[in-house]
Structure formats: structure tokens, C-alpha cells
PDB file of C-alpha atoms in Angstrom:
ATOM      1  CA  UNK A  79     -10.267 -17.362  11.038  1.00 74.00           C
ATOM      2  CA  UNK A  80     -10.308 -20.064   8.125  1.00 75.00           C
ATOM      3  CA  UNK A  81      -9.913 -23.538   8.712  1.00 88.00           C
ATOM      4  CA  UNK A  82     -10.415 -26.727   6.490  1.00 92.00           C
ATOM      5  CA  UNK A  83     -11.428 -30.260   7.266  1.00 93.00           C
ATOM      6  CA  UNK A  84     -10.605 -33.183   6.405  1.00 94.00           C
ATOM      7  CA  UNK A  85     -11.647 -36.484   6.643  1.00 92.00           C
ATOM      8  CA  UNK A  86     -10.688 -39.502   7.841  1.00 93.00           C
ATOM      9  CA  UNK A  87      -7.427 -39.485   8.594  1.00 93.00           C
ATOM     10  CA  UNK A  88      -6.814 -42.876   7.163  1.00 95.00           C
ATOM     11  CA  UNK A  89      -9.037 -45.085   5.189  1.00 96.00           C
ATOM     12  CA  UNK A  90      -7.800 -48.961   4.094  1.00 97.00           C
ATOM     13  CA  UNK A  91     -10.809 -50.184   1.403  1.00 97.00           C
ATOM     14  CA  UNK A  92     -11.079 -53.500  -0.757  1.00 97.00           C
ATOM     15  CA  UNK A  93     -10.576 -53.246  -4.530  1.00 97.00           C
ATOM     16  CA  UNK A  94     -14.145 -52.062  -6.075  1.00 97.00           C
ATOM     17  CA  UNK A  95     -15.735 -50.545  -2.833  1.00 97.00           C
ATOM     18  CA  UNK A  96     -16.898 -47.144  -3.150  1.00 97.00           C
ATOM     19  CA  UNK A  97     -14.953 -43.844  -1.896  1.00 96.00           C
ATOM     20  CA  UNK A  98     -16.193 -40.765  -0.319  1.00 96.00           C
ATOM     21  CA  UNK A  99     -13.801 -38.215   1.129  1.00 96.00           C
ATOM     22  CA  UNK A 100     -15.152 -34.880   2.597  1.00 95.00           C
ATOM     23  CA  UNK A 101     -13.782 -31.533   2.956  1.00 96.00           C
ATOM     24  CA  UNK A 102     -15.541 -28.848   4.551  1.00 95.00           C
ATOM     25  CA  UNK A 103     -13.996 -25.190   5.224  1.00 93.00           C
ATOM     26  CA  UNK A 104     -15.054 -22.647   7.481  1.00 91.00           C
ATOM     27  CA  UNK A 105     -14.768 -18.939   7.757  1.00 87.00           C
ATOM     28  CA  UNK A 106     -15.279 -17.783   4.281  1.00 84.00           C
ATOM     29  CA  UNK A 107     -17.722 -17.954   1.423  1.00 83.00           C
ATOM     30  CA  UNK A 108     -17.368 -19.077  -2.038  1.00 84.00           C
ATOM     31  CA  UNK A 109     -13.862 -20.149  -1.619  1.00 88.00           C
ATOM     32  CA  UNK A 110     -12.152 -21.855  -4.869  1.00 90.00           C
ATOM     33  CA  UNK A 111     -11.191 -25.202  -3.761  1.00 94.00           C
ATOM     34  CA  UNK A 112      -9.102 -28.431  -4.686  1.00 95.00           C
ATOM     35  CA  UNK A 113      -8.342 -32.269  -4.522  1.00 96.00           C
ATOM     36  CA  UNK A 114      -4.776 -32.961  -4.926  1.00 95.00           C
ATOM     37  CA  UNK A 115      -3.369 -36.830  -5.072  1.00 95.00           C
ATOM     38  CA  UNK A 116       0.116 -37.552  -4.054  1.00 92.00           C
ATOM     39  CA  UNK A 117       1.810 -40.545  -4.511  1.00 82.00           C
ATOM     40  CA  UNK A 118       4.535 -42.264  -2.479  1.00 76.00           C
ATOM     41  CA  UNK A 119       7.299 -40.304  -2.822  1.00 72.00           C
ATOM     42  CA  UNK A 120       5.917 -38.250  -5.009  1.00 78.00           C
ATOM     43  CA  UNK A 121       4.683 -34.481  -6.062  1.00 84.00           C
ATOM     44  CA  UNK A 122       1.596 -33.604  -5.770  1.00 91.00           C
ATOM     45  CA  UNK A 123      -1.593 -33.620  -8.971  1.00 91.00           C
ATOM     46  CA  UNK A 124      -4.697 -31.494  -9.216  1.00 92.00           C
ATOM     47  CA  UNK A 125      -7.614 -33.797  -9.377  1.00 94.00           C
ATOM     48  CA  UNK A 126     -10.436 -30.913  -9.144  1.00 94.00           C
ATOM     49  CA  UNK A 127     -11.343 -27.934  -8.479  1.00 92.00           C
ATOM     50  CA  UNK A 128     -14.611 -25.987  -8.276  1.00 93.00           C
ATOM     51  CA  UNK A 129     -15.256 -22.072  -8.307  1.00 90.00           C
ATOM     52  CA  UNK A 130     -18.671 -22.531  -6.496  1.00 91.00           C
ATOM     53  CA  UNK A 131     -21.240 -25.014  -6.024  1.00 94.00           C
ATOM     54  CA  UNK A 132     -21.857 -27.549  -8.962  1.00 93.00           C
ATOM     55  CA  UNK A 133     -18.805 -25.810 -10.957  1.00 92.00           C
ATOM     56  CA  UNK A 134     -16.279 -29.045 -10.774  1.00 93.00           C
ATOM     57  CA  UNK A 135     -13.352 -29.300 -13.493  1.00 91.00           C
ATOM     58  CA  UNK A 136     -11.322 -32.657 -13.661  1.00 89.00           C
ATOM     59  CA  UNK A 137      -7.645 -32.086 -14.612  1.00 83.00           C
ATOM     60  CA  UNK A 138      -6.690 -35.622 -15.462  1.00 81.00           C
ATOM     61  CA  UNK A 139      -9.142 -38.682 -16.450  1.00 73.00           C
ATOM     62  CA  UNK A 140      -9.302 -41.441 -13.303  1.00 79.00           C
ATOM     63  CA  UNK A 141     -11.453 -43.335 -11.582  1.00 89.00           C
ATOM     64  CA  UNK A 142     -12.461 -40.762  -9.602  1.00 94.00           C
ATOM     65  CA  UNK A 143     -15.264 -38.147  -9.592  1.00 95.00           C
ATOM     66  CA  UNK A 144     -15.620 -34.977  -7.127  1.00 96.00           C
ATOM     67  CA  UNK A 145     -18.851 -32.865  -6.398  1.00 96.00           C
ATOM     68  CA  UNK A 146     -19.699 -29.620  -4.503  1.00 96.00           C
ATOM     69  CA  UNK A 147     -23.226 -29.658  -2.829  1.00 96.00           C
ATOM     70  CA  UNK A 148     -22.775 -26.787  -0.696  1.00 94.00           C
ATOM     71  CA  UNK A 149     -20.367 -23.475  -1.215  1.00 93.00           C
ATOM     72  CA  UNK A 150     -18.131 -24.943   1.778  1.00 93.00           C
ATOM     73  CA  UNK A 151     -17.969 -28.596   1.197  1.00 95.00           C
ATOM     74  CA  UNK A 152     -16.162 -30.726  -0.873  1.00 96.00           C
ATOM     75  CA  UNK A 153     -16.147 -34.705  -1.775  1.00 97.00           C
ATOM     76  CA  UNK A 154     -14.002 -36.510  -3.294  1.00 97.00           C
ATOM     77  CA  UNK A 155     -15.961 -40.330  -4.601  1.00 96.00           C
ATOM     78  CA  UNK A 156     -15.587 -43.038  -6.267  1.00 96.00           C
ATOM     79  CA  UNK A 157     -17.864 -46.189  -7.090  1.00 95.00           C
ATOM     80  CA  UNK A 158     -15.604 -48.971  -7.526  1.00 96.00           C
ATOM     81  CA  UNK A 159     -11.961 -48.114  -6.324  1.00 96.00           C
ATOM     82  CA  UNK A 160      -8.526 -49.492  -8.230  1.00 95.00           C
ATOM     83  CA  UNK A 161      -5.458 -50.285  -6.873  1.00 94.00           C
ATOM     84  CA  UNK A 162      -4.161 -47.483  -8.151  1.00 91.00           C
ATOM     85  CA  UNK A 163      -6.416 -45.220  -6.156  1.00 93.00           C
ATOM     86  CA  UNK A 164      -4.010 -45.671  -3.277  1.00 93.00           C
ATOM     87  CA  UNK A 165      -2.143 -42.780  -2.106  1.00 93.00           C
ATOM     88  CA  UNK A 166      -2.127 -39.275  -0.232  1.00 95.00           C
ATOM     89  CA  UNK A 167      -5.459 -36.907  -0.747  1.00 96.00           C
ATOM     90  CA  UNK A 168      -5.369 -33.256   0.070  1.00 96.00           C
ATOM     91  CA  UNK A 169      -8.652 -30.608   0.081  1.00 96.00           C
ATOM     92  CA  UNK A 170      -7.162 -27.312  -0.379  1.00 94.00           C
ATOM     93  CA  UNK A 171      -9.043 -23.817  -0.653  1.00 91.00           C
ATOM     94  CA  UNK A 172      -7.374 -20.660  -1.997  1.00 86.00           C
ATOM     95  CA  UNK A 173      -8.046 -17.147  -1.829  1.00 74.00           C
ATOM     96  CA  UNK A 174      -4.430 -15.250  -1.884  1.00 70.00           C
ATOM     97  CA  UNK A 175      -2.637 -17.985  -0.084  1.00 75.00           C
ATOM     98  CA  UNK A 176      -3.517 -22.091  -0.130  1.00 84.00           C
ATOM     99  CA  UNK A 177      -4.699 -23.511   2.900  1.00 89.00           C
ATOM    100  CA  UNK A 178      -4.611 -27.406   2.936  1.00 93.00           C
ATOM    101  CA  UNK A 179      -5.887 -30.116   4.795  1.00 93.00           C
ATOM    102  CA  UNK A 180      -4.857 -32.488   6.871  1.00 93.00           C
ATOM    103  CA  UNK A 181      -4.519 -35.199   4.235  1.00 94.00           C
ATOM    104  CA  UNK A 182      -6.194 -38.631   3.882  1.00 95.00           C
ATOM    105  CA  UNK A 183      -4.196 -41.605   3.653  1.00 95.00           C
ATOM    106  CA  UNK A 184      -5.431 -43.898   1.047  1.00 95.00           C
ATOM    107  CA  UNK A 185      -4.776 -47.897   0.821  1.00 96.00           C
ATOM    108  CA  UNK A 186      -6.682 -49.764  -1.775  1.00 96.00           C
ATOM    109  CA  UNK A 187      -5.747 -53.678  -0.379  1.00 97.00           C
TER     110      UNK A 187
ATOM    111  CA  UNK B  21       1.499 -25.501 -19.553  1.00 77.00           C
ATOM    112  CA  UNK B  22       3.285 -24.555 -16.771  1.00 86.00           C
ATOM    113  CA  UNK B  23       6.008 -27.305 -15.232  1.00 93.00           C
ATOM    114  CA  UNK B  24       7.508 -26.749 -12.158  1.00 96.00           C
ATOM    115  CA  UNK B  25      11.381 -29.053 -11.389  1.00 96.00           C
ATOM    116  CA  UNK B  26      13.093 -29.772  -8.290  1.00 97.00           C
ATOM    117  CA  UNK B  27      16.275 -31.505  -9.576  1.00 95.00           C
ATOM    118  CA  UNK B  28      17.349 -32.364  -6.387  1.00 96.00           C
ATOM    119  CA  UNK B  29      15.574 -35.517  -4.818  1.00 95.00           C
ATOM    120  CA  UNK B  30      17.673 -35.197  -1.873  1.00 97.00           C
ATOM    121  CA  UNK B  31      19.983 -32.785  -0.128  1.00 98.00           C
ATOM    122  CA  UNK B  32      21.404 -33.261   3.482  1.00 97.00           C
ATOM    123  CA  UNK B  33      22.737 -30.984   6.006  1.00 98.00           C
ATOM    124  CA  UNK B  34      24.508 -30.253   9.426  1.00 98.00           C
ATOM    125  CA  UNK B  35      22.778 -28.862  12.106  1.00 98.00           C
ATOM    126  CA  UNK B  36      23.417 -24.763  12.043  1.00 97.00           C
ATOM    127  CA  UNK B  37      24.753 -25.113   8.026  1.00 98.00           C
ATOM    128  CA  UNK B  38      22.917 -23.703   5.247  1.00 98.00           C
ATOM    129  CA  UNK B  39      21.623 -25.362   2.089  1.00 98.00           C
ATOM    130  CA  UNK B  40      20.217 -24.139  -0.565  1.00 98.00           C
ATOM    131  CA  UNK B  41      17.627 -26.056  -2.614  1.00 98.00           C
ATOM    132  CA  UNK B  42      17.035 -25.542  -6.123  1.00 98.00           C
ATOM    133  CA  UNK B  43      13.740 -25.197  -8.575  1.00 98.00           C
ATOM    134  CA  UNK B  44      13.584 -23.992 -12.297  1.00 98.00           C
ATOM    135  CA  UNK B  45      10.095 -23.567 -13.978  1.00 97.00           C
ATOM    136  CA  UNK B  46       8.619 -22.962 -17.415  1.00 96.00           C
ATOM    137  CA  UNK B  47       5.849 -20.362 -18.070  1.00 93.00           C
ATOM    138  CA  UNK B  48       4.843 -18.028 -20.701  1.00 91.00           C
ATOM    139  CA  UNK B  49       3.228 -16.129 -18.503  1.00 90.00           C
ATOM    140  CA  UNK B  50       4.625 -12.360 -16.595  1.00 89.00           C
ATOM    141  CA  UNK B  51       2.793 -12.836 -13.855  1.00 90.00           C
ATOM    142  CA  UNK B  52       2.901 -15.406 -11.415  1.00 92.00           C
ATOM    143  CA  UNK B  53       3.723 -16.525  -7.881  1.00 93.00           C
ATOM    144  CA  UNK B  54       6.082 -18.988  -6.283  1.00 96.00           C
ATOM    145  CA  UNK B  55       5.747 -20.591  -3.166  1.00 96.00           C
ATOM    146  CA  UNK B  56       7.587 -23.235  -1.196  1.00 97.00           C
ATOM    147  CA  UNK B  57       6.228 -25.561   0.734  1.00 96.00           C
ATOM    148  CA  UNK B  58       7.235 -27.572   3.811  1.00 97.00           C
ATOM    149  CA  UNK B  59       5.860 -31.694   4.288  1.00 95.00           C
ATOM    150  CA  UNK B  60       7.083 -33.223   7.323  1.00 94.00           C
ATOM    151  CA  UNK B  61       6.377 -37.074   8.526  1.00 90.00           C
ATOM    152  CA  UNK B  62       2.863 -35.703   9.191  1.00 89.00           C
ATOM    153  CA  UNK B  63       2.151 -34.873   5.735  1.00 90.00           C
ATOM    154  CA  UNK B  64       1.004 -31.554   7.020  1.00 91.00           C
ATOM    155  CA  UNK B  65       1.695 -28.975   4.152  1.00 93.00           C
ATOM    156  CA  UNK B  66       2.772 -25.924   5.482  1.00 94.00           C
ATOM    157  CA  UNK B  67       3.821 -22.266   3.268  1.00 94.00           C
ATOM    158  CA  UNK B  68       7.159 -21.886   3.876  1.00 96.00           C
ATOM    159  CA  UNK B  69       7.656 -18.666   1.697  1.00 96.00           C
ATOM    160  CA  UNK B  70       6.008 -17.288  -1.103  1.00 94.00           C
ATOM    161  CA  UNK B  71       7.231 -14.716  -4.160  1.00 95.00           C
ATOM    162  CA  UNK B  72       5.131 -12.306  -6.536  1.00 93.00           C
ATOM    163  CA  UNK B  73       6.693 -12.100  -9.552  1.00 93.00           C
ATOM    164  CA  UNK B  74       6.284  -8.565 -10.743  1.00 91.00           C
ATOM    165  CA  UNK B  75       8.232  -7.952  -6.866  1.00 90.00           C
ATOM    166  CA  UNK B  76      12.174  -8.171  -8.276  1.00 86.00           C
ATOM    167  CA  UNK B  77      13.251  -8.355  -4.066  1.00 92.00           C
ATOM    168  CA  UNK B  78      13.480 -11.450  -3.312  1.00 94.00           C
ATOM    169  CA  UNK B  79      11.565 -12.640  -0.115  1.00 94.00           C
ATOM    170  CA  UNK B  80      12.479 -14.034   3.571  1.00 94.00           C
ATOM    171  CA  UNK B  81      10.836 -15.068   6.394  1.00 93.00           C
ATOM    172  CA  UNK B  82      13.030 -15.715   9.207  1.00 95.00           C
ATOM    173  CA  UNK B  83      15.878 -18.219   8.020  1.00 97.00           C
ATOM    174  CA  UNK B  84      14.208 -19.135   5.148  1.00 97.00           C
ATOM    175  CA  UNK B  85      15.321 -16.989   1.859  1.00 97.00           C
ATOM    176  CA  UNK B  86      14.836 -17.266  -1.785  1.00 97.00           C
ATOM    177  CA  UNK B  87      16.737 -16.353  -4.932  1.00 97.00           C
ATOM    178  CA  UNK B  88      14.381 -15.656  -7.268  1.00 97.00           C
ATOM    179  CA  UNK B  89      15.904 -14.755 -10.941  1.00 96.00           C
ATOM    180  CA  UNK B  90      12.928 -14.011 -13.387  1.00 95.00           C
ATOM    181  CA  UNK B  91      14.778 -14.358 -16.598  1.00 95.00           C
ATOM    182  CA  UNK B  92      16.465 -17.380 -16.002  1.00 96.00           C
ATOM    183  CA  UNK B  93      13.111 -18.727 -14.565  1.00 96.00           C
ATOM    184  CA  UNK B  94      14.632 -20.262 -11.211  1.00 97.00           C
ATOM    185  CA  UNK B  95      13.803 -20.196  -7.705  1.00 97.00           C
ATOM    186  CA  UNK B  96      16.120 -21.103  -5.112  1.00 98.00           C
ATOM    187  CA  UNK B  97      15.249 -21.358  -1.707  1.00 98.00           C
ATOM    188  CA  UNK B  98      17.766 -20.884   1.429  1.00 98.00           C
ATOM    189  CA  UNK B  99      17.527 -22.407   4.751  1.00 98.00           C
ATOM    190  CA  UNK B 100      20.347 -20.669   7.196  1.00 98.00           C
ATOM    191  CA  UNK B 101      21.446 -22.112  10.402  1.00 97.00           C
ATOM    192  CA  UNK B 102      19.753 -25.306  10.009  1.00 98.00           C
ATOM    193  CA  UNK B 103      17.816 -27.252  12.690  1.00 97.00           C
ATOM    194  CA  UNK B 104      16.569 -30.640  12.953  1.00 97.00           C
ATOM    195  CA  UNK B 105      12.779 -29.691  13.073  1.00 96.00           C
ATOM    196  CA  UNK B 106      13.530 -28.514   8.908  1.00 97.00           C
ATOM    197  CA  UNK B 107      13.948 -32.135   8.268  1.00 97.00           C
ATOM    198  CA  UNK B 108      10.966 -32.607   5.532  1.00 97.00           C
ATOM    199  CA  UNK B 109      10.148 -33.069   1.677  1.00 96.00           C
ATOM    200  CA  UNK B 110      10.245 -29.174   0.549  1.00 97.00           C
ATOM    201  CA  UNK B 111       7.878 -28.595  -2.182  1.00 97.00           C
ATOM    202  CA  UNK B 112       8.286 -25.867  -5.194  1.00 97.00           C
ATOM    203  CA  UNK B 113       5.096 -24.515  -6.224  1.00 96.00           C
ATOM    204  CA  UNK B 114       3.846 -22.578  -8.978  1.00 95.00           C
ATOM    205  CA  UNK B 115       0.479 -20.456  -9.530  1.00 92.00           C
ATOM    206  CA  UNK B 116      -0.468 -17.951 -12.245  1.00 88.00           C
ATOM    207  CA  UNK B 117      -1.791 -14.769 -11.159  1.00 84.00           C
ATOM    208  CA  UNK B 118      -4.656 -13.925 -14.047  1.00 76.00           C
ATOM    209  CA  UNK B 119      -7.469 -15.271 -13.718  1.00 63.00           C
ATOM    210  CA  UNK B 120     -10.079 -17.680 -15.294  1.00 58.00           C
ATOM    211  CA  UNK B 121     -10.093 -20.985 -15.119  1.00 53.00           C
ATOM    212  CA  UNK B 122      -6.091 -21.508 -14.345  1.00 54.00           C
ATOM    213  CA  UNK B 123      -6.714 -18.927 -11.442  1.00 61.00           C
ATOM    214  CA  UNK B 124      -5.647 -20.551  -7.918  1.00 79.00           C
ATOM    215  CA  UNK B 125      -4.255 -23.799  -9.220  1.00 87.00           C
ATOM    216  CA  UNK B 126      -0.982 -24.559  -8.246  1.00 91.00           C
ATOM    217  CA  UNK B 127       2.049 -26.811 -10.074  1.00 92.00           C
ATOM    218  CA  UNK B 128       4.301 -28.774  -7.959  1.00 94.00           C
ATOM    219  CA  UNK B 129       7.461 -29.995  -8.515  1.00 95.00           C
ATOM    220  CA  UNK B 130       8.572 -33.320  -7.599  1.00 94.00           C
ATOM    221  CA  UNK B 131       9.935 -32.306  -3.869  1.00 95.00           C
ATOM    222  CA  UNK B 132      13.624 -32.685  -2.594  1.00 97.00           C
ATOM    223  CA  UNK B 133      14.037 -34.577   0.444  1.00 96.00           C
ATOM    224  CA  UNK B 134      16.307 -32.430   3.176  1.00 98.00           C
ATOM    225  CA  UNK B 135      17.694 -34.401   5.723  1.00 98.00           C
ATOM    226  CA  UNK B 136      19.519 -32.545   8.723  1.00 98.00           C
ATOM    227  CA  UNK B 137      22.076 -34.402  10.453  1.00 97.00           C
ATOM    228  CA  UNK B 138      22.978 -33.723  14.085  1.00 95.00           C
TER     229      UNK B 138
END
């Protein structure tokens, strides 16, 4: 069966440390996947997604940058991290259905 | 663009009731799917029920039930005998079914709180 992973769970980092959030998914090949952000309270936003390794589109200008080194992982980085990085991250991979995560809580002190 | 709303930031209701929570979205496009989604305190999100477009019957999955009306571009979903454990932020979700680059993404609405009292 699929599964996805995600992690940490929770991360607290000082304004303009770096970021690096990993996602890793097992139990198929060349899925499509995604980093969503979700703020408090809040719907969730496409970050990125990739089709297959080195293929990463950005849906919305940040601070943020995402990369795909192998077919089944997934990072999400940063170099110097903003207050307003802070907030709920989800890796997601699709095929027919989504399969999400576990979620990492974000808080940029 | 497609835009997905949830006009309803939160709904409550008694144990065993049903509610009904509401989501209208905007698309050019004749093929598509829906999906609602279920975040509880965990943060967990979890499918609650998903629609094909093309499929005019509308979908269920236990107590869980959607009205889906293509031409007015709405999509309802209905929880029946409610329990506390259905207490969560319930997401609308949208996802266009050609492919190319918008293939797998999805657009949320904004979620509706449902509280369910005792």
C-alpha cells in the first residue's frame, strides 16, 4: 500500500534560519506530488508541485523554494525564514485520489 | 482560474441531527472532480467523499451525502445522524480532470467549522 511521510511533526525556528522539510512516499513510482501551506484558520495554498524528479512549479512567489532529488522524495527549504513563514505544511501525492501527510507545524519566533 | 467558496465559516449541530454544509465553485471547465475533506484537532486531512462530474448521481459514503447540481455549480455536502467524532474544519475541494500542468492540483475553499453539540 501507499503511504507518505512527513517530517517533523513540529518545528519552532528563529527569524532568518534556514528550513528544510522532507516528504518521502512509498509504494508507487513517479507519483505527482505537492506542498500545501495553511494558515491559522485558514484554507489551504499550493506551494509546488513536481511531475518527476527536477520538474518543480511554484504557484505563488515566497520565500520559499522546493526540490525533488529522487522520484519519491520531496523538500520543502528555505535559506533565511520570515515571520510569515509560520503556519501548517502538508506533502501530498496524487494519483486518482490525494493522499496527505501528516502535516508540519511551523512557528517562525 | 478555478475558485472554490465555503460561505459558511461555521455551522453547529446536535448529536443525531443533520446539517448540511454548503460550497459553490467557478470553472470553465466540463470535467472535474469534487471532494470533501475532513481536518480534525490533529490536522490529519482525511477524504470524506468525492464526486466525478460527468457522474449526474450524486455520491454517499455511509452518512455522509452530497448534492451536487452541475449547472448551478454547487456542492453540498450532508452529514446524517450526527456524532461528536464529525466535529472538524470540513474542507471543499476542487480538481480538474484533463491533464497537463493543472492535472492533480486541487482548490480549496476556505473550510466551515462544524461543531456538534452533545
Amino acid at each position: 500500500s501507499q503511504t507518505i511521510h512527513q517530517w517533523p511533526a513540529t518545528l519552532v525556528q528563529p527569524v532568518g534560519s534556514p528550513l528544510s522539510l522532507e516528504c518521502t512516499v512509498e509504494g508507487t513510482s513517479n507519483p505527482n506530488l505537492y506542498w500545501y501551506r495553511q494558515a491559522a484558520g485558514r484554507g489551504l495554498q499550493l506551494l509546488f508541485y513536481s511531475v518527476g524528479i527536477g520538474q518543480i512549479s511554484s504557484e505563488v512567489p515566497q520565500n520559499l523554494s522546493a526540490s525533488r532529488p529522487q522520484d519519491r522524495q520531496f523538500i520543502l527549504s528555505s535559506k533565511k525564514l520570515l515571520l510569515s513563514d509560520s503556519g501548517f505544511y502538508l506533502c501530498a501525492w496524487s494519483s486518482q485520489n490525494y493522499t496527505f501527510g501528516s502535516g508540519t507545524r511551523l512557528t517562525v519566533v | 482560474a478555478q475558485t472554490v467558496t465555503q460561505s459558511q465559516p461555521e455551522m453547529s449541530v446536535q448529536e443525531a441531527e443533520t446539517v448540511t454544509l454548503s460550497c459553490t465553485y467557478d470553472t470553465s471547465e466540463s470535467d472535474y472532480y469534487l471532494f470533501w475533506y475532513k481536518q480534525p484537532p490533529s490536522r490529519q486531512m482525511i477524504l470524506v467523499i468525492r464526486q466525478e462530474a460527468y457522474k449526474q448521481q450524486n455520491a454517499t459514503e455511509n452518512r455522509f451525502s452530497v448534492n451536487f447540481q452541475k449547472a448551478a455549480k454547487s456542492f453540498s455536502l450532508k452529514i446524517s445522524d450526527s456524532q461528536l467524532g464529525d466535529a472538524a474544519m470540513y474542507f471543499c475541494a476542487y480538481r480538474s480532470a484533463s491533464g497537463g500542468t493543472s492535472y492533480g492540483k486541487l482548490t480549496f475553499g476556505q473550510g466551515t467549522i462544524l461543531t456538534v453539540h452533545p
